[in-house]
Short mmCIF file of C-alpha atoms and ligand atoms in Angstrom, two decimals:
data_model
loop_
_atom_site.label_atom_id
_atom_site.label_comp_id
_atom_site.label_asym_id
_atom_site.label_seq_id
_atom_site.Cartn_x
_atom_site.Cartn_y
_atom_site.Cartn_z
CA UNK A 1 51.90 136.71 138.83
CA UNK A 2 53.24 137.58 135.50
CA UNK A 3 56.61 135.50 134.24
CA UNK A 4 59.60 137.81 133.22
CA UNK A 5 61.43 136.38 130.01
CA UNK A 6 63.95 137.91 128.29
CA UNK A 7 66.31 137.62 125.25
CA UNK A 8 69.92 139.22 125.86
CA UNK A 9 71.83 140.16 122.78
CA UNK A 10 73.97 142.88 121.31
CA UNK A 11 72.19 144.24 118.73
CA UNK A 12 69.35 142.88 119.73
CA UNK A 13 66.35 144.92 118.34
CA UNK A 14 65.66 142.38 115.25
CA UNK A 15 64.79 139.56 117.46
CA UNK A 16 61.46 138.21 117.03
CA UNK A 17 61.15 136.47 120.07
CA UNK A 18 59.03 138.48 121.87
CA UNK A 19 56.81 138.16 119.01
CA UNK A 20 57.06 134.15 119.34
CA UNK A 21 56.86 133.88 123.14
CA UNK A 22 53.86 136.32 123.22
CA UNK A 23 52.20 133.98 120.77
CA UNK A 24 52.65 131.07 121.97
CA UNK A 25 51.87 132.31 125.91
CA UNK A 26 48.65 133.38 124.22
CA UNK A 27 48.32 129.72 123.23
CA UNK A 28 48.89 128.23 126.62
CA UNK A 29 47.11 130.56 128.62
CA UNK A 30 50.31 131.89 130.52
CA UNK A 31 50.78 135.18 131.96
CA UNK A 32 54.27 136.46 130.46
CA UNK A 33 56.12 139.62 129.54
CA UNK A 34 59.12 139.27 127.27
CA UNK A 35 61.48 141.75 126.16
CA UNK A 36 64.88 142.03 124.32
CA UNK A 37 67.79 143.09 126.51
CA UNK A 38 70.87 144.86 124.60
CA UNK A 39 73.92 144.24 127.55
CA UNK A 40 76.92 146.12 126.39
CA UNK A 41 79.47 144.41 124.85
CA UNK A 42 81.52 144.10 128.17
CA UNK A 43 78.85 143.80 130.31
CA UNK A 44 76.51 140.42 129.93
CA UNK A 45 77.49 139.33 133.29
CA UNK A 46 76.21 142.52 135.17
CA UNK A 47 73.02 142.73 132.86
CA UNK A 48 72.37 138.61 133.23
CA UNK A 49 72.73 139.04 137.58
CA UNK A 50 70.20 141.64 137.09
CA UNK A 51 67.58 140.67 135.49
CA UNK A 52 68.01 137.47 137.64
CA UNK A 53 67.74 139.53 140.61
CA UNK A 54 64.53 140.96 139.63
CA UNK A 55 62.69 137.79 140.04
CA UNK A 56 62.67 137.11 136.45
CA UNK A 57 62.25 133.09 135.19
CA UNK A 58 64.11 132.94 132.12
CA UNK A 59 64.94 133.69 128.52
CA UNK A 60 67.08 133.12 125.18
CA UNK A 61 70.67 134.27 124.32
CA UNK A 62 72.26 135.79 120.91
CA UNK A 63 74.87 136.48 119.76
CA UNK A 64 77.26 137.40 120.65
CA UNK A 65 76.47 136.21 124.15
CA UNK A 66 75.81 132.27 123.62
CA UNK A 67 79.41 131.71 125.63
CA UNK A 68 79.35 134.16 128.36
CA UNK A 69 75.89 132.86 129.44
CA UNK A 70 76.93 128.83 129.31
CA UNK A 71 79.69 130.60 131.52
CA UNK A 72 77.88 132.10 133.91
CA UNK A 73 75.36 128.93 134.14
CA UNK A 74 75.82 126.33 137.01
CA UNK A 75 73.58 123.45 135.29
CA UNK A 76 74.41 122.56 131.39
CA UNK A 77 71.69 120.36 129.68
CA UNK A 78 73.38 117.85 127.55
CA UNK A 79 72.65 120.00 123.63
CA UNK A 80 74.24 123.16 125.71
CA UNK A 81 77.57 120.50 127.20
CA UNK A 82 77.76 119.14 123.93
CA UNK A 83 77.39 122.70 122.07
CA UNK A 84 79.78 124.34 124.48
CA UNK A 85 76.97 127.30 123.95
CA UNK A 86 73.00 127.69 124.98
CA UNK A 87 70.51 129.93 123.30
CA UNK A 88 67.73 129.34 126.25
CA UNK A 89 68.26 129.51 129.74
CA UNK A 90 66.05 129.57 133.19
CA UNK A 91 66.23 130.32 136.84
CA UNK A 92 65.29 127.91 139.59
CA UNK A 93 66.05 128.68 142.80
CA UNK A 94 69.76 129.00 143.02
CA UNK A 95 70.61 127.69 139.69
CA UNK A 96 71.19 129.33 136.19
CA UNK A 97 70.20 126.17 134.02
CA UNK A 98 71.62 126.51 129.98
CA UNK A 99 69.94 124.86 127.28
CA UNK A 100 70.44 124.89 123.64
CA UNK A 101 67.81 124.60 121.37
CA UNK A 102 68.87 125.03 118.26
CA UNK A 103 70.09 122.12 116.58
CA UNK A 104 66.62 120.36 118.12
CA UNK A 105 64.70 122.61 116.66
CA UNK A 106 66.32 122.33 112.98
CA UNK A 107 66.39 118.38 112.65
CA UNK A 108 62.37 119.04 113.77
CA UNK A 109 62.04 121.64 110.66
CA UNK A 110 63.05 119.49 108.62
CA UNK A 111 61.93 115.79 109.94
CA UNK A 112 58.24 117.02 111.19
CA UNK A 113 57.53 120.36 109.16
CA UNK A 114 59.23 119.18 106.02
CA UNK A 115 58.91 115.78 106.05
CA UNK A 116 62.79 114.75 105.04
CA UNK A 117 64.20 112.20 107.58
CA UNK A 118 67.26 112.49 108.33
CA UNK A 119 68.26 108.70 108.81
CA UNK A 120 70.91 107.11 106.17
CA UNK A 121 71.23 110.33 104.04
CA UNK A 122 74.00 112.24 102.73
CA UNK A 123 74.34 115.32 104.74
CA UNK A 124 76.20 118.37 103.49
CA UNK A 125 76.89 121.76 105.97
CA UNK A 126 78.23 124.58 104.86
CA UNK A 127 80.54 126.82 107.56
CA UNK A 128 81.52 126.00 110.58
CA UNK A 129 80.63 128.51 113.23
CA UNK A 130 78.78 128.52 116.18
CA UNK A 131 75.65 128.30 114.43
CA UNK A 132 77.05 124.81 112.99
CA UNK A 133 78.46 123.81 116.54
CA UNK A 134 75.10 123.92 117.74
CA UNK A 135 73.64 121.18 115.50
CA UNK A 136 75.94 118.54 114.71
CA UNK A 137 75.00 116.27 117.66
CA UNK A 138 71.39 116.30 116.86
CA UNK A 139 72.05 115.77 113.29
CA UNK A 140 74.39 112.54 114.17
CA UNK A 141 71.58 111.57 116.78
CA UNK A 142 69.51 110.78 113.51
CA UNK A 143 71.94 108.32 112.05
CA UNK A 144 72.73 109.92 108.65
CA UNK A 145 74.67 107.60 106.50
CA UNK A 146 77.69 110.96 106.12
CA UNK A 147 77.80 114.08 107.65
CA UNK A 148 80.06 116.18 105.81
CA UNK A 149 81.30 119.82 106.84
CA UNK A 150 82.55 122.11 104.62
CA UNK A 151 84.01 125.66 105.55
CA UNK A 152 86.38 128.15 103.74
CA UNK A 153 88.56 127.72 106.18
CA UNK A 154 89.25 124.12 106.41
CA UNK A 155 90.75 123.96 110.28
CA UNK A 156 87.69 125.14 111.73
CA UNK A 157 86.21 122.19 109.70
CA UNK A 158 88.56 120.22 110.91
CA UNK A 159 88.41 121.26 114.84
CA UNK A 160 84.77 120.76 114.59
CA UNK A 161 84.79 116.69 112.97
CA UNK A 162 87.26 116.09 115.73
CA UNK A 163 84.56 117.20 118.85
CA UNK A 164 81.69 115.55 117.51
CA UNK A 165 84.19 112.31 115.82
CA UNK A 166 82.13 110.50 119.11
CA UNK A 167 78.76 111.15 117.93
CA UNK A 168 79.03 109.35 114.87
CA UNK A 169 80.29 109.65 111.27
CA UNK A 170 81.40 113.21 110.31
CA UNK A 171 83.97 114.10 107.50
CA UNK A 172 85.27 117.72 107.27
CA UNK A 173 86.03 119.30 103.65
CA UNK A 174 87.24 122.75 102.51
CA UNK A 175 84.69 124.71 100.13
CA UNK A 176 87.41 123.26 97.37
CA UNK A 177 87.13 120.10 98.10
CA UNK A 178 83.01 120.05 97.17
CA UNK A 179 83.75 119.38 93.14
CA UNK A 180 81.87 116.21 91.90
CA UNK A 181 80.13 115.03 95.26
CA UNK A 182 76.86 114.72 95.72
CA UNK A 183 74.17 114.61 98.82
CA UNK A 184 71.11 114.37 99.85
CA UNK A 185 70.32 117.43 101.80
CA UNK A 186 72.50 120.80 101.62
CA UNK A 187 72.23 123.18 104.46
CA UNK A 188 73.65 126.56 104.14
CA UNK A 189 74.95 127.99 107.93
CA UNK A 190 77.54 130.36 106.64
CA UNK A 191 77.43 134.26 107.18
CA UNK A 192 78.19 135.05 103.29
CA UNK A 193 74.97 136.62 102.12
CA UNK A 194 74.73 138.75 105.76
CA UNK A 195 78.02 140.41 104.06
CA UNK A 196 76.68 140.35 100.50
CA UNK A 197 78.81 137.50 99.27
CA UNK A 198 77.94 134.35 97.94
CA UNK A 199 79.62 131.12 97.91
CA UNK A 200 81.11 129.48 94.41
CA UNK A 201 79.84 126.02 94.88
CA UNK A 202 80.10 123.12 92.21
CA UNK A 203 76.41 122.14 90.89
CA UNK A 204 77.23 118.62 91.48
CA UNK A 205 76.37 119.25 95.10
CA UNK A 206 72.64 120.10 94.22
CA UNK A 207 72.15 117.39 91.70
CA UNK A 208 70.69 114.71 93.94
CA UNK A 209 69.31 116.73 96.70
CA UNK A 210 66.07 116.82 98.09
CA UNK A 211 66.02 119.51 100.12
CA UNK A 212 68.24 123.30 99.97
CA UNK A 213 67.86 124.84 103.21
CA UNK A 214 69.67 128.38 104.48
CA UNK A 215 69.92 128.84 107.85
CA UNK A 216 69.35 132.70 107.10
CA UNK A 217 65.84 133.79 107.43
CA UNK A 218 63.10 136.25 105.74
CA UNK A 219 65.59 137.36 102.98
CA UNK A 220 63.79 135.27 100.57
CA UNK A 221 65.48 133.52 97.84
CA UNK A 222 69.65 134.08 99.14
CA UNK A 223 72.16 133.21 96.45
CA UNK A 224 72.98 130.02 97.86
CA UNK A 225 69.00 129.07 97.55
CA UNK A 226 69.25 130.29 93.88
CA UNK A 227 72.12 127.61 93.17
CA UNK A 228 70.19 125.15 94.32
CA UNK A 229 66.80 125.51 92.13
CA UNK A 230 68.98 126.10 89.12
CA UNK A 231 70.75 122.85 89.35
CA UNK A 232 68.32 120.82 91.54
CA UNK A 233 64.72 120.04 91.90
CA UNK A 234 65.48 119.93 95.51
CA UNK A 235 62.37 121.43 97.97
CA UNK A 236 63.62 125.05 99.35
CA UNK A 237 63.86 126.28 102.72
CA UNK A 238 64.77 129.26 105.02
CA UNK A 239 65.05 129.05 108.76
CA UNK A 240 61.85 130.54 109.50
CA UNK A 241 60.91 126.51 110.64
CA UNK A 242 63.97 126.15 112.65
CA UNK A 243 63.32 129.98 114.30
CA UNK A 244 59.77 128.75 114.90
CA UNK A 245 60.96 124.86 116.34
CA UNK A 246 64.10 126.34 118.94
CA UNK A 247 61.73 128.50 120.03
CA UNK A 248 58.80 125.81 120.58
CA UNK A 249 61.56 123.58 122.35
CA UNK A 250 62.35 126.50 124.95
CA UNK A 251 58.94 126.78 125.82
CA UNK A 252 58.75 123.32 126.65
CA UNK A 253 61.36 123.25 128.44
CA UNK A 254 60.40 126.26 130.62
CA UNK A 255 56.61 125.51 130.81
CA UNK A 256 56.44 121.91 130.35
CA UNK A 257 54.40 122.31 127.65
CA UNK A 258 54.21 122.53 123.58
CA UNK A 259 53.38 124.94 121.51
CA UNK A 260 52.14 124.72 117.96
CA UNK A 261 54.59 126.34 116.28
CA UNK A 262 52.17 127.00 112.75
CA UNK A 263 50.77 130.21 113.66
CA UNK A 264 54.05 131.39 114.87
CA UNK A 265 55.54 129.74 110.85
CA UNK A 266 52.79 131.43 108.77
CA UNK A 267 53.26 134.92 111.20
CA UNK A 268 56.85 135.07 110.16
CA UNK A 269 57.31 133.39 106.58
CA UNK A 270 58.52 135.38 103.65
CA UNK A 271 57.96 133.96 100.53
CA UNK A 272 60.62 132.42 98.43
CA UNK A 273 60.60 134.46 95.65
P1 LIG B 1 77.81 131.96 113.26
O1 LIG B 1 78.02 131.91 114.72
O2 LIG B 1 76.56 132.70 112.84
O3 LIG B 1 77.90 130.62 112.58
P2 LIG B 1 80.52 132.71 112.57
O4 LIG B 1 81.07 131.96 113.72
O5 LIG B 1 81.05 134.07 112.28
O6 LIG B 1 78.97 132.91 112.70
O7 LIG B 1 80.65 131.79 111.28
C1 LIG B 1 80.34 132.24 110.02
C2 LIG B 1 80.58 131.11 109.01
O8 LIG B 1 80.33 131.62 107.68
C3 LIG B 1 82.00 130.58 109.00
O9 LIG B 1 81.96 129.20 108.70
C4 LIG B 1 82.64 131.39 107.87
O10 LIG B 1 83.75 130.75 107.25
P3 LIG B 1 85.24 130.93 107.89
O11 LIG B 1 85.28 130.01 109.07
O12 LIG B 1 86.15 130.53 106.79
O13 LIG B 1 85.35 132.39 108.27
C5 LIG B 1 81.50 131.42 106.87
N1 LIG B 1 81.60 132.52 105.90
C6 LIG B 1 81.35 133.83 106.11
N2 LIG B 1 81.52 134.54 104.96
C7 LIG B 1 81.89 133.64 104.01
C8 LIG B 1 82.19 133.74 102.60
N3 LIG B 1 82.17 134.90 101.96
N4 LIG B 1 82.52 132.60 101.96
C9 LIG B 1 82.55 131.41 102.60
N5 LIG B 1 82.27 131.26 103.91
C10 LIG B 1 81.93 132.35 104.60
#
């Protein structure tokens, strides 16, 4: 019998995922259909009951749906608890299990695909929105020596160092409080360049780095990736690897079995240029 998946998000027509899942179900030798499911704004419950209804096994959330659908779930694997959000969820039986991939899948870009560990470096985030909420306990689960958070507006910063204070050593910093520090590896996760803005940040944050990496992907070099080649020889990155990773992790967690994600990498890369 052919699987049902599906990804529920509002819009929801850019999603590659049906691209990814088809790809890698190709790879396994499973029999799946997966589609992209645009709920109205108000209406994510309705559309989620329904698709369960229909027999279907399971799928991936975006935005701006990652809350209702930990909501709505009545199992919540430790990233989604944690997160207080899942990207990937599944039916079994009478449960709606929640899982989030996301931060798994980054640390595995860049410890596995890009070869950076993680472990007693200086680690710089920029924002502090859900995309950032999704990470921060796999990033601490590596044991960098800081984990620093920086976001325009400092009390999300703030709110965010206090939840994950637990999980190890995290310090949170306004965008104006970056002048003169420097790290190891710089992440981008703010919205800026979706709106056409980029961020004024000091050089000295690029200086030592070895890696850039925007969380944006497929818009080639953003401004923030920019800064960092002209005041770093730090490797660049989009989040093609960490697209490519979450969704590797959701397969295995559905399927029990993993993917390679390098087809899936080279399918959807555009260059940095
Ligand atoms: P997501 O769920 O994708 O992370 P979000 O919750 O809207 O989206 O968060 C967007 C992040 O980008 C926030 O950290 C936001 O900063 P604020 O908390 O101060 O709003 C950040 N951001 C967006 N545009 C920005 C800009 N022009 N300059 C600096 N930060 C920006």
């Amino acid at each position: 019998m052919t699987d049902r998946l599906a990804i529920f998000g509002n819009p929801v027509q850019h999603s590659k995922s049906p691209q990814i899942y088809h790809r890698f179900a190709e790879q396994a030798g499973i029999d799946l259909t997966y589609e992209r499911i645009e709920a109205p704004l108000d209406g994510f419950h309705e559309a989620f009951m329904a698709f369960r209804a229909s027999g279907a096994r399971g799928g991936n959330i975006t935005a701006p749906f990652k809350l209702d659908a930990y909501a709505a779930s009545t199992k919540r694997m430790r990233e989604a608890e944690i997160a207080g959000a899942c990207n990937t969820y599944k039916f079994v039986g009478d449960d709606i299990l929640v899982q989030n991939t996301d931060g798994i899948g980054l640390v595995n870009d860049i410890q596995q695909n890009l070869n950076v560990p993680l472990e007693g470096k200086r680690i710089l985030i920029l924002g502090a929105g859900g995309a950032v909420r999704g990470c921060l306990a796999p990033f601490l689960d590596q044991k960098p020596g800081t984990l620093t958070i920086a976001n325009r507006t400092l009390s999300r910063a703030d709110d965010l160092a206090a939840r994950f204070a637990g999980f190890g050593k995290i310090e949170a910093v306004g965008l104006d409080g970056l002048d003169g520090r420097r790290f190891d590896v710089v992440l981008n996760a703010t919205s800026a360049a979706l709106s056409g803005q980029s961020l004024a940040l000091p050089a000295s944050i690029f200086r030592e780095a070895v890696l850039a990496y925007d969380l944006n992907y497929g818009k080639g070099k953003t401004p923030f990736l920019k800064s960092a080649e002209a005041n770093s020889s730090a490797r660049l990155a989009d989040g093609v690897g960490m697209l490519a990773e979450q969704a590797v992790e959701a397969f295995a967690w559905w399927y029990g079995t993993r993917p390679d994600s390098r087809a899936v990498i080279e399918m959807l890369t555009v260059p940095l240029v």
